[in-house]
Steps between C-alpha positions, in 0.01 A plus 500: 500500500684815397523803730633840398589749775656833397710712733297713741342810339620391154275570206554500125596243240679183600590172337638163605568160353418160646524129417295207617651173620304173492750303702695395191533792262485880499269671255608776268522841669177693498500880528244702686454875469280671755394847601501564875243766588577749777308496825464791732651443842318686776683765697597416857567706810774376729521606864821510696505417869377846588262494793244778512475664839238759581454688824176669602552877462817421306599585147326316215673167432641402161351161408766368264804729496730230358258340253614407153307421182598252231340430164718299261323612183367852561661833583181676609198446722154646452348463845551374851302476821576490871210403718409372843395136523148425621472539875813716512344834399287753684383794289488728803856418610720391209643697211764441231687804368677554171623811319401505130784511249514624141404157360329322792180605672376347823148493640419358846147372559373535856228247415727218384831589663682474165750749360469461121784623278456575130724627224753346267844543652833322522557220748745732679227765537252246639767365735553851636125559526433177689794560732348839590159367615445581867255371760325749729292402803241773551419426864768685693376405848451122483826318576364167372587448138429154359726355231417623152534284189533678169511341158696630200409428136660615175389502135712541188202563273473136395528295817434574864722371776405261774412706810782509753431572865704696751429525873 
């Protein structure tokens, strides 16, 4: 059995030599030339230990003010989404806010509870955009506010990220 494992994120031409051994003698060296095709790694959002605190009648709360985005093989993203998990959203009470930028547009759906971002922009621009998303609770008289779970997803135009939740 022969196994070839290139360095992480390596692609391009490669070559190696090998010899077989039958317990008594080594064979002549054989050469192998291969072409390693690139794969697209999905982008990923990383949350710091920033706890979201919201007070009824308080200011809107930033959901991920310290979030970071990594994508080892792309410099831009094409879309992202921030949405409430099932059972965590009430259309009459919950809202996500975002201020559009030159390259990124956001649209919040009151039916689904998802803030959808679109536009090709740098990872730094998407990082800033996602850090600026704020939660607003529309009922200013009810002091009971159950925990909210929101999920973040990213897309680099080729591969979407695994959803990542934040409470």
